[in-house]
mmCIF file of C-alpha atoms and ligand atoms in Angstrom:
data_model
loop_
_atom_site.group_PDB
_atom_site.id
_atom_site.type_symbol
_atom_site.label_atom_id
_atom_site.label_comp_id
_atom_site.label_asym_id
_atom_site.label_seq_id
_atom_site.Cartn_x
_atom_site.Cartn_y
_atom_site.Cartn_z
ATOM 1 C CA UNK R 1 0.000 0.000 0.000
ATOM 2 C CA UNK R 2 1.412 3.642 -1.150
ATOM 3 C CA UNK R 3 1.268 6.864 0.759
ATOM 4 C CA UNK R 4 -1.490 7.255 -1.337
ATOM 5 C CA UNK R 5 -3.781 5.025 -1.312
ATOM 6 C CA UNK R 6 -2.893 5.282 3.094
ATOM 7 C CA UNK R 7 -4.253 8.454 2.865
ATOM 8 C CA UNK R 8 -7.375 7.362 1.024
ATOM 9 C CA UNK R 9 -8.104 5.278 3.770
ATOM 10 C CA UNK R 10 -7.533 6.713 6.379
ATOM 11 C CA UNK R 11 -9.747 9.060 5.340
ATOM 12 C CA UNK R 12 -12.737 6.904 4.334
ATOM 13 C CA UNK R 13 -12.288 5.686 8.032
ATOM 14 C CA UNK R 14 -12.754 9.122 9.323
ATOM 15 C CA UNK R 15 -15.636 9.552 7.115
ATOM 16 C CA UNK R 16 -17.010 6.573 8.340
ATOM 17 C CA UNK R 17 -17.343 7.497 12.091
ATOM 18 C CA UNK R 18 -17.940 10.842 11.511
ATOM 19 C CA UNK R 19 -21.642 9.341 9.930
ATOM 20 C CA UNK R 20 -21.930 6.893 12.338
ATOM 21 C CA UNK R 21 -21.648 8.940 15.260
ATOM 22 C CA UNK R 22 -24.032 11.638 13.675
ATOM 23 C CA UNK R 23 -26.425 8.774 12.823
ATOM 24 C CA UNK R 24 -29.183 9.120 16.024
ATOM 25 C CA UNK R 25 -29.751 5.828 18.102
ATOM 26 C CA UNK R 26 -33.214 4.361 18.314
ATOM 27 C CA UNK R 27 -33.678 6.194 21.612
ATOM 28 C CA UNK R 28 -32.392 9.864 20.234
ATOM 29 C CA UNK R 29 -35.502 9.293 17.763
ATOM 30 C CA UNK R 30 -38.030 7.968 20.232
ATOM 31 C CA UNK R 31 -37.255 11.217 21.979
ATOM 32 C CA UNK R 32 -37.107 13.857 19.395
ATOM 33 C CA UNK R 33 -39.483 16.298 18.980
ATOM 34 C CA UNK R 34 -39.847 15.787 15.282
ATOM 35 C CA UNK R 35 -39.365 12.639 13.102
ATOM 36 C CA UNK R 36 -38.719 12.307 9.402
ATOM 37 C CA UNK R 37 -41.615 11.478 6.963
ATOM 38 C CA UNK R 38 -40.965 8.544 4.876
ATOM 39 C CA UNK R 39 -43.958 9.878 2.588
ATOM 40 C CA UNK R 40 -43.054 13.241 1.556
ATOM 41 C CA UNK R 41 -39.600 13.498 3.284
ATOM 42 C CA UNK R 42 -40.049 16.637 4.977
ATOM 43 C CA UNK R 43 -39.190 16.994 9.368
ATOM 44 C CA UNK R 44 -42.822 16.693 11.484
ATOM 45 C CA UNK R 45 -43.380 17.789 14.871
ATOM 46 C CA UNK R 46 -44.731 14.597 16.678
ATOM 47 C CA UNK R 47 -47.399 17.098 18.467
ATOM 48 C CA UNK R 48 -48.792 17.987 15.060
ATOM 49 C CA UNK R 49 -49.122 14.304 13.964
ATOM 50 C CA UNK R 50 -50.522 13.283 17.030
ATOM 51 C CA UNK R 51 -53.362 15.599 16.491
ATOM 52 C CA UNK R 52 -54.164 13.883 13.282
ATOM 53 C CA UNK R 53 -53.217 10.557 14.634
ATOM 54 C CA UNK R 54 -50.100 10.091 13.320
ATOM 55 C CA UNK R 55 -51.196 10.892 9.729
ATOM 56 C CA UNK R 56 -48.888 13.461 8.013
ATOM 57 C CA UNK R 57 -50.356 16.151 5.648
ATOM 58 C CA UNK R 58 -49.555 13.675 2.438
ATOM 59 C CA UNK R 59 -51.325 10.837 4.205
ATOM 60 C CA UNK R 60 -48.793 8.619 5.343
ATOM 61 C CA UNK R 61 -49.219 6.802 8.205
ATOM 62 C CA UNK R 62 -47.358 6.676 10.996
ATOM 63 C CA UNK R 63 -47.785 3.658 13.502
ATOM 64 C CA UNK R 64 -50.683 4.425 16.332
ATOM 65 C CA UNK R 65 -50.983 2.547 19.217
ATOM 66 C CA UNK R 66 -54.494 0.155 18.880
ATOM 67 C CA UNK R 67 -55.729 1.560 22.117
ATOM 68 C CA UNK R 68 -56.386 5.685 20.216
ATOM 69 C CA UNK R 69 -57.680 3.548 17.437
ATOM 70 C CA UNK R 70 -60.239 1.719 20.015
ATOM 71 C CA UNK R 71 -61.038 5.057 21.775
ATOM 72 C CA UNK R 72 -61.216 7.664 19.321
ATOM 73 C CA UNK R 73 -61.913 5.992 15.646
ATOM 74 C CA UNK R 74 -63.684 2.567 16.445
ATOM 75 C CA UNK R 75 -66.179 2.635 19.811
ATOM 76 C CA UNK R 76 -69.076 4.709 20.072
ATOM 77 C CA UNK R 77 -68.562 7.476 22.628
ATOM 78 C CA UNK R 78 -64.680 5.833 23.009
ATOM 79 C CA UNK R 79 -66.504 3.039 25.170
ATOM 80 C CA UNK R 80 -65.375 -0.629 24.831
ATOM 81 C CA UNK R 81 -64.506 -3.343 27.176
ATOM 82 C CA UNK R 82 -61.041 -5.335 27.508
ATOM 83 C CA UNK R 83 -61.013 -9.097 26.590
ATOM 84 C CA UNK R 84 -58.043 -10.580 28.391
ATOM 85 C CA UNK R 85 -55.909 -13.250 27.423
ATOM 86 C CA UNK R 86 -55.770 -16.249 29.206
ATOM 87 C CA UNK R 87 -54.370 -16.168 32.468
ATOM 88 C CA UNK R 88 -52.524 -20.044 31.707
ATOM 89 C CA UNK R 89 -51.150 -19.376 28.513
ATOM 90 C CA UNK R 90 -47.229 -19.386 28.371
ATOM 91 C CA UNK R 91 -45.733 -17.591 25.322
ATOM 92 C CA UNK R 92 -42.366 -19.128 25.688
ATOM 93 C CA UNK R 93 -43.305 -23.017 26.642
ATOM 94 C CA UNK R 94 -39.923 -24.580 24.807
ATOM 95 C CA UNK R 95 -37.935 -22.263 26.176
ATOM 96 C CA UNK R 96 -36.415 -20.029 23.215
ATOM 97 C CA UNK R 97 -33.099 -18.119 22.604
ATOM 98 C CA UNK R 98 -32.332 -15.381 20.694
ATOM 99 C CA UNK R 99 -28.649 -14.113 19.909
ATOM 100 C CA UNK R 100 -28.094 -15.031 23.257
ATOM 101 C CA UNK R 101 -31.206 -13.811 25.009
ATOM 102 C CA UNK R 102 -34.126 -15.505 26.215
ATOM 103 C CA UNK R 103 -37.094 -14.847 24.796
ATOM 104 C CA UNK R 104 -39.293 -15.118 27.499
ATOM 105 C CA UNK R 105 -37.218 -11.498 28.491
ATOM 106 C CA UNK R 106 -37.679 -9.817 25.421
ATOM 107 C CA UNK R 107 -41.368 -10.895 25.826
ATOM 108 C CA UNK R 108 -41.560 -9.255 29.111
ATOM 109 C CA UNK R 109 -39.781 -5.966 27.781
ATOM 110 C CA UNK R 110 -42.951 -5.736 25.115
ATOM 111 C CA UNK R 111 -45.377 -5.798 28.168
ATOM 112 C CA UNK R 112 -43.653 -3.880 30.365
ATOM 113 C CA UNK R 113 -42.909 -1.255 27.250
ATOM 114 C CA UNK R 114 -46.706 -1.099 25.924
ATOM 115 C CA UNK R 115 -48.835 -2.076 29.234
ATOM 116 C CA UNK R 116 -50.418 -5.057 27.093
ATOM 117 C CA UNK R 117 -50.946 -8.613 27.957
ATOM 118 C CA UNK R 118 -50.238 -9.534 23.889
ATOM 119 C CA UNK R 119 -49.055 -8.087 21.273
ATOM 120 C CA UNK R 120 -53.025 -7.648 20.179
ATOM 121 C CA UNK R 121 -55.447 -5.484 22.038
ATOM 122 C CA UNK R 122 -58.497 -6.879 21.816
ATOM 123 C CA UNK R 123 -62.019 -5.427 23.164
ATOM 124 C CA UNK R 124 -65.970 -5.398 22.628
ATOM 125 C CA UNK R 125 -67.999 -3.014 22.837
ATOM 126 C CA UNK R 126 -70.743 -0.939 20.378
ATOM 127 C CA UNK R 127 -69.109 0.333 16.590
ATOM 128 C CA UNK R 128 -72.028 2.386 14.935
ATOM 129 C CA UNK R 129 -74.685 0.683 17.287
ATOM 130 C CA UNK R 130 -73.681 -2.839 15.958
ATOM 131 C CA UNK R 131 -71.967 -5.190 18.864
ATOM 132 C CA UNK R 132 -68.622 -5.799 17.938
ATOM 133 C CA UNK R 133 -65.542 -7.913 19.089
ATOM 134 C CA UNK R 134 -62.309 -5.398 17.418
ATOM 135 C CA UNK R 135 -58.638 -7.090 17.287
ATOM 136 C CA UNK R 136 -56.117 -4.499 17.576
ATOM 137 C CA UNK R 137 -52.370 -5.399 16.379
ATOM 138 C CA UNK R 138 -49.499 -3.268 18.807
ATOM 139 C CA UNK R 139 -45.970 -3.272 15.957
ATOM 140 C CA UNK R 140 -44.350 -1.309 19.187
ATOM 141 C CA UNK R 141 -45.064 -4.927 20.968
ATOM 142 C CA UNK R 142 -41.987 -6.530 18.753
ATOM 143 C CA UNK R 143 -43.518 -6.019 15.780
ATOM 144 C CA UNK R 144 -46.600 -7.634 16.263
ATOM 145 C CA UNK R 145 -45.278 -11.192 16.396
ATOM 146 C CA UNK R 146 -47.950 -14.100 16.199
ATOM 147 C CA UNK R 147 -46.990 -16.312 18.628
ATOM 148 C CA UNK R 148 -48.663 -19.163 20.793
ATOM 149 C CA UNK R 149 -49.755 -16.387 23.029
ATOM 150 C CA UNK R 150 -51.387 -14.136 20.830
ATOM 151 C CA UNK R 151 -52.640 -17.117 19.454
ATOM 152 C CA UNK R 152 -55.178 -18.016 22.517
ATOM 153 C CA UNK R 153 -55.736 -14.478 23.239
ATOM 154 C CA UNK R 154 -56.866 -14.505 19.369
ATOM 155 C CA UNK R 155 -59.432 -17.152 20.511
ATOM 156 C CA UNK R 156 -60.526 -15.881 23.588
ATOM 157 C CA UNK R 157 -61.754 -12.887 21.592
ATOM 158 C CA UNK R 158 -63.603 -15.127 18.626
ATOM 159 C CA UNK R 159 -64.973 -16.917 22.028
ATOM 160 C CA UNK R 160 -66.288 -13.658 23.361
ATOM 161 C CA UNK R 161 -67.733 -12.867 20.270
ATOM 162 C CA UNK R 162 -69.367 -16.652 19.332
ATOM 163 C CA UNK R 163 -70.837 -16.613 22.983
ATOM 164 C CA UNK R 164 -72.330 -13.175 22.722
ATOM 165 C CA UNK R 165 -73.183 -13.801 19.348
ATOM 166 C CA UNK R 166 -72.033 -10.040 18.267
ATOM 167 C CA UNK R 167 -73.022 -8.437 14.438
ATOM 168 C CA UNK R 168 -69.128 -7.781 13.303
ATOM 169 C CA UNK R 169 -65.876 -9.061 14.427
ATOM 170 C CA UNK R 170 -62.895 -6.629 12.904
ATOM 171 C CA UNK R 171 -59.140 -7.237 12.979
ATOM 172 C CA UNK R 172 -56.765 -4.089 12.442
ATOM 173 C CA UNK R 173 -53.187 -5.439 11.135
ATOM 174 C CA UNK R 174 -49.638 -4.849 11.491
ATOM 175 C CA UNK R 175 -47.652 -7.630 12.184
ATOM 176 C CA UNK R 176 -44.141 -8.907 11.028
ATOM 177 C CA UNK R 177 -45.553 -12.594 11.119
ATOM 178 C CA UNK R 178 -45.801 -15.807 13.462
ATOM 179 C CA UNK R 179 -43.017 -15.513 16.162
ATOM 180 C CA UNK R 180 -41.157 -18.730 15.229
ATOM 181 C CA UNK R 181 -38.518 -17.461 18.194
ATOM 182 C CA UNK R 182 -41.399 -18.013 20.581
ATOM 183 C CA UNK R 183 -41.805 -21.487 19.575
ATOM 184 C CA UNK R 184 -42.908 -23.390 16.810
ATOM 185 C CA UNK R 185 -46.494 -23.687 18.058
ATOM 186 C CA UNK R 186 -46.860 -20.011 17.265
ATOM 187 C CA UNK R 187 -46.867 -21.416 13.423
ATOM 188 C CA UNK R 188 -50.402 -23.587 14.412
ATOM 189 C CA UNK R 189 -52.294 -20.600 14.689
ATOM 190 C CA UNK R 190 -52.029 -20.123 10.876
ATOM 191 C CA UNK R 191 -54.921 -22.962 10.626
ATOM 192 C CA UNK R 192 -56.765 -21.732 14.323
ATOM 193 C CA UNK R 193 -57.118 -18.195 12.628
ATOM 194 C CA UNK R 194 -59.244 -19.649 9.717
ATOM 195 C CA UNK R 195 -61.090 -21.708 11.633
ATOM 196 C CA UNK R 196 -61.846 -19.235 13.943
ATOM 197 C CA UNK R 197 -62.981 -17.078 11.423
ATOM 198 C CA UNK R 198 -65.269 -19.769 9.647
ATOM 199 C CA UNK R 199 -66.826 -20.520 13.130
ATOM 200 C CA UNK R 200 -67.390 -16.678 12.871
ATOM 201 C CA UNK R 201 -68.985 -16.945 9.549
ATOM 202 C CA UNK R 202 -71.094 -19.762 10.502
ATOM 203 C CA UNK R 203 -72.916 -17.687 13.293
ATOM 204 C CA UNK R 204 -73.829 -15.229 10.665
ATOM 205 C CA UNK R 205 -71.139 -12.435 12.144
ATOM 206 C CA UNK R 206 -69.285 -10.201 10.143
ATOM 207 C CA UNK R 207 -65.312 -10.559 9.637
ATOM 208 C CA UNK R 208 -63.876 -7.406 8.505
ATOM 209 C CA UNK R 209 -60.075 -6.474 8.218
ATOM 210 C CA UNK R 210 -58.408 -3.454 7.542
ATOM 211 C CA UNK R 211 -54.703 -3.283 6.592
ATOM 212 C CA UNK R 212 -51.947 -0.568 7.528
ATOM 213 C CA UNK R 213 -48.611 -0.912 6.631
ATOM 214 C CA UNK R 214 -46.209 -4.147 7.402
ATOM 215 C CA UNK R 215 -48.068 -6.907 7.544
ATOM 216 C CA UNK R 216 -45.879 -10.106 6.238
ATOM 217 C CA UNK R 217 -45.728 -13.665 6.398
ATOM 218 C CA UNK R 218 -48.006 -15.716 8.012
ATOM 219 C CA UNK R 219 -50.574 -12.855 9.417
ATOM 220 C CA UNK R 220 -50.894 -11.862 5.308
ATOM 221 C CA UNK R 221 -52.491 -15.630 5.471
ATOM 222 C CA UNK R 222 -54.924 -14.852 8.109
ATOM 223 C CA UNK R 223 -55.951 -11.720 6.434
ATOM 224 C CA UNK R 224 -57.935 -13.883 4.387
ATOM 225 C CA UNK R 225 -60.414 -15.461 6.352
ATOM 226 C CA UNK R 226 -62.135 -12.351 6.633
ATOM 227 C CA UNK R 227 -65.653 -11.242 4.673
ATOM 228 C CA UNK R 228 -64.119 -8.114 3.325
ATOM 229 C CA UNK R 229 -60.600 -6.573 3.368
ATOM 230 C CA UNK R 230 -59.604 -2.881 2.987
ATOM 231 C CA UNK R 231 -56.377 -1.379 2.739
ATOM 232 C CA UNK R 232 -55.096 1.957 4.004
ATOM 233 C CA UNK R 233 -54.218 4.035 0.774
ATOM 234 C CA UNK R 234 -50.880 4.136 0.801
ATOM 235 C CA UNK R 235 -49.549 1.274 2.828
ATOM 236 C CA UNK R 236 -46.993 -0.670 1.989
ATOM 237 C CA UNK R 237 -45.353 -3.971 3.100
ATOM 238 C CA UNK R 238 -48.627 -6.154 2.545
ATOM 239 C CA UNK R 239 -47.344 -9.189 1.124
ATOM 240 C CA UNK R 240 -46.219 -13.003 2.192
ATOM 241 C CA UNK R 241 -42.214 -12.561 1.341
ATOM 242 C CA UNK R 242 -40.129 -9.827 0.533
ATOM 243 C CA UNK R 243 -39.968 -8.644 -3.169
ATOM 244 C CA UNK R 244 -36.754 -10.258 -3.878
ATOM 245 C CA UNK R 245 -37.646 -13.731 -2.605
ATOM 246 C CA UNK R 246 -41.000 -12.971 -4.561
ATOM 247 C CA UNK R 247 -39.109 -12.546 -7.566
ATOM 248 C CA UNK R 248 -36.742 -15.706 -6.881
ATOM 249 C CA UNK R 249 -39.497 -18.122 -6.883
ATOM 250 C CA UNK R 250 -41.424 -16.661 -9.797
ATOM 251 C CA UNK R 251 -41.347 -19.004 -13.103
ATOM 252 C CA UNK R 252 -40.664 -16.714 -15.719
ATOM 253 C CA UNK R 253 -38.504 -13.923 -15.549
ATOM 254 C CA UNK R 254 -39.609 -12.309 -18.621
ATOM 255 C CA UNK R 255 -41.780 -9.494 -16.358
ATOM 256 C CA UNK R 256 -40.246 -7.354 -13.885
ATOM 257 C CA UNK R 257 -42.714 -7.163 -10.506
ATOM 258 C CA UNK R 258 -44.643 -3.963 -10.156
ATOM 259 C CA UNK R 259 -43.085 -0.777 -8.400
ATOM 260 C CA UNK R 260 -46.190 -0.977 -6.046
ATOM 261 C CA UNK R 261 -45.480 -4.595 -5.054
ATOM 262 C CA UNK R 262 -47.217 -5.160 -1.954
ATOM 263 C CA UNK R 263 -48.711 -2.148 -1.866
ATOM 264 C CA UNK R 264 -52.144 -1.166 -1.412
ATOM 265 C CA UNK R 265 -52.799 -0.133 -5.118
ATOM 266 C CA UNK R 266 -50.928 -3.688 -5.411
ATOM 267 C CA UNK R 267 -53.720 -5.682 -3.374
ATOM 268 C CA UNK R 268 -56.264 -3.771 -5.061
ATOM 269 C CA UNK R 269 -55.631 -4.552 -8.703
ATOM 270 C CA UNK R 270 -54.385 -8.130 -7.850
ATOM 271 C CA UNK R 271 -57.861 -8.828 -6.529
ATOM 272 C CA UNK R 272 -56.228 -9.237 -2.623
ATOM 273 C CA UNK R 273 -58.526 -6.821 -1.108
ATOM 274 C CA UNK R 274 -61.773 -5.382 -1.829
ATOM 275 C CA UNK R 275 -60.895 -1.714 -1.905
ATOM 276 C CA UNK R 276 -58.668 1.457 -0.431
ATOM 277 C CA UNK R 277 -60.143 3.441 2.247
ATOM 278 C CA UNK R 278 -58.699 6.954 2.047
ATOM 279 C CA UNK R 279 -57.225 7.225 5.816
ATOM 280 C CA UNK R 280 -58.113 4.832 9.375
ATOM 281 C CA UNK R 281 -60.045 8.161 9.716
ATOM 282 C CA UNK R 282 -62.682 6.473 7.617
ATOM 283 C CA UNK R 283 -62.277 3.076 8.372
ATOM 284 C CA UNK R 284 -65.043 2.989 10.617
ATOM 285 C CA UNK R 285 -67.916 4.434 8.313
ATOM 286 C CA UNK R 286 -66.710 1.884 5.674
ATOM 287 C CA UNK R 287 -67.024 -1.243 7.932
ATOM 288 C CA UNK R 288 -70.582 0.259 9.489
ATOM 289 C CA UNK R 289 -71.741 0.576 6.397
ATOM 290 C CA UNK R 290 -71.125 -2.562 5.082
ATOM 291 C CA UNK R 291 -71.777 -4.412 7.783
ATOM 292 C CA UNK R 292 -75.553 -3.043 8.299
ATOM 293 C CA UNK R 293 -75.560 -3.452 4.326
ATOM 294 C CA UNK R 294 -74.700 -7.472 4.798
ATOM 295 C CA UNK R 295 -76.808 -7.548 7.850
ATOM 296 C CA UNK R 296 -79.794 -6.193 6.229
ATOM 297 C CA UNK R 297 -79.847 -3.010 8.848
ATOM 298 C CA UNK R 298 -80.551 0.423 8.224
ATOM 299 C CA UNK R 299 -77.518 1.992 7.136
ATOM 300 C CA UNK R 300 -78.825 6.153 7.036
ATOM 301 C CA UNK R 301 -77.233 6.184 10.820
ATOM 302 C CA UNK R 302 -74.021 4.503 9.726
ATOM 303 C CA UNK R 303 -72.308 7.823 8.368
ATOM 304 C CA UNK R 304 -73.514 10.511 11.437
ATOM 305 C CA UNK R 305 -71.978 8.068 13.965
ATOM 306 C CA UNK R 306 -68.675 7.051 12.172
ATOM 307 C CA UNK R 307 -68.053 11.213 12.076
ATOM 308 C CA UNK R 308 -64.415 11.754 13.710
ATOM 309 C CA UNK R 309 -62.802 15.163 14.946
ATOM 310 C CA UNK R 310 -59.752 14.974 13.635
ATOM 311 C CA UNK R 311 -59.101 18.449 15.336
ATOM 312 C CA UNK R 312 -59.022 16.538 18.707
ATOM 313 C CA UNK R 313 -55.968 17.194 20.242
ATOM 314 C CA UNK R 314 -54.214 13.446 21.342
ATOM 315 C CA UNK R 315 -51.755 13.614 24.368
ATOM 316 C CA UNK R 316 -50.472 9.821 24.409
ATOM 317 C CA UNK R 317 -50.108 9.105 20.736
ATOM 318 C CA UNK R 318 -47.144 6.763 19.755
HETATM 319 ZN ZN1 ZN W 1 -45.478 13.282 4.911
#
């Protein structure tokens, strides 16, 4: 090696750290004041978003934690009622480690960090008059894994709503997937879910799921065994695999996949959903509606009760 190319390296190094050190840690971002907006790349001040939970002025979506979506854009009058999960389910029965950490630890960090049981809230209560059971996925609660946990606490909310016979069961999603670090019994679930939902189906109650961004792998599967699906416009990450492994098990190579793969305009076109509602803002008017529609209800009510304020100032938005 010359003087030269010495230099030239020593100076990459130096470049190097200098990034890395001005690169902010997790918890620099959790506690800044504004955050970056993947959408239309401009600096937001948290405060504003959380006003408009977490939606930014060109509609992306931030995460929001399922409990503000419970309160303020699902239950009448923000009242609803917590379903608990099991008291004697274990989410770590074989006794999992991760690089070196238990998993049963990390588990307890996701409780201790969001207050939940599971990563799913799940609660019953009145959504435009009609009795509902709603399913609410927490990504803050390691990315929404699907493990045997969340599994039974899954159940115990299709049990609620089979044994109060309620109109409409609804799922919110965002989840990276069954936890296989949990344990391989988290992978079951992928044939409990449908069941569940057929036993739903059978009673005459509605299954209705709306997707936000990231939902992969095995909860894309249980997506399906709802009625009627509905993206978020704009989300992204709604697929089974990543593109690349998408592309590596294709066939033919002779078309390139879509820009949008995965994407809500994806799921739409492809046939995987049966629309795009504008923002969660409207989620619940869409699901009233067609609920009472499918139900054979009067639907004139649907659209003064599903009205939302988005002016209402939110103190504990994520
Ligand atoms: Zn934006």
């Amino acid at each position: 090696m010359n003087w030269i190319q010495k230099k030239l390296q020593s100076f990459v190094e130096k470049a190097k750290n200098t990034f890395k050190r001005q690169r902010p840690s997790k918890d620099d971002q959790e506690k800044s004041l504004w955050i970056n907006c993947p959408g239309c790349k401009n600096m937001q001040l948290k405060e504003n978003l959380s006003k408009n939970f977490n939606i930014c002025k060109c509609n992306f979506h931030f995460d929001l934690d399922p409990k503000i979506k419970f309160e303020k854009l699902l239950f009448d009058n923000e009242e609803w009622e917590y379903i608990p999960c099991p008291s004697w389910s274990d989410p770590d029965p074989l006794n999992f480690t991760v690089n070196g950490k238990k998993f049963i630890d990390k588990y307890k960090n996701y409780q201790k960090k969001t207050g939940q049981e599971s990563a799913l809230l799940i609660g019953h209560g009145k959504i435009g008059g009609l009795n509902a059971v709603a399913v609410g996925y927490n990504f803050s609660f390691g990315g929404a894994a699907f493990s045997q946990r969340e599994n039974e606490h899954f159940l115990a909310g299709v049990q609620f709503a089979l044994d109060n016979k309620v109109d409409l069961f609804v799922s919110i999603y965002q989840s990276g997937g069954k936890s296989v670090f949990g344990n391989l019994n988290s992978l079951k679930s992928m044939s409990t879910v449908q069941m569940a939902h057929t036993m739903l189906k059978k009673k005459n109650i509605v299954n209705c799921g709306i997707l936000e961004s990231k939902i992969t792998g095995g909860t894309f599967v249980d997506v399906f065994g709802n009625d009627f699906i509905f993206s978020i416009k704009g989300s992204t990450d709604q697929l089974f695999s990543g593109k690349r492994v998408s592309e590596s098990v294709r066939s033919s190579d002779s078309a390139q996949m879509p820009e949008d793969f995965g994407g809500s305009s994806f799921l739409e076109r492809s046939g995987m959903c049966d629309g795009i509602i504008e923002s969660r803002l409207k989620m619940k008017e869409k699901i009233v509606t067609l609920t009472k529609v499918l139900l054979k209800k009067p639907v004139a009510q649907a659209k003064n009760e599903s009205n939302v304020s988005v002016s209402q100032p939110i103190s504990s938005a994520s």
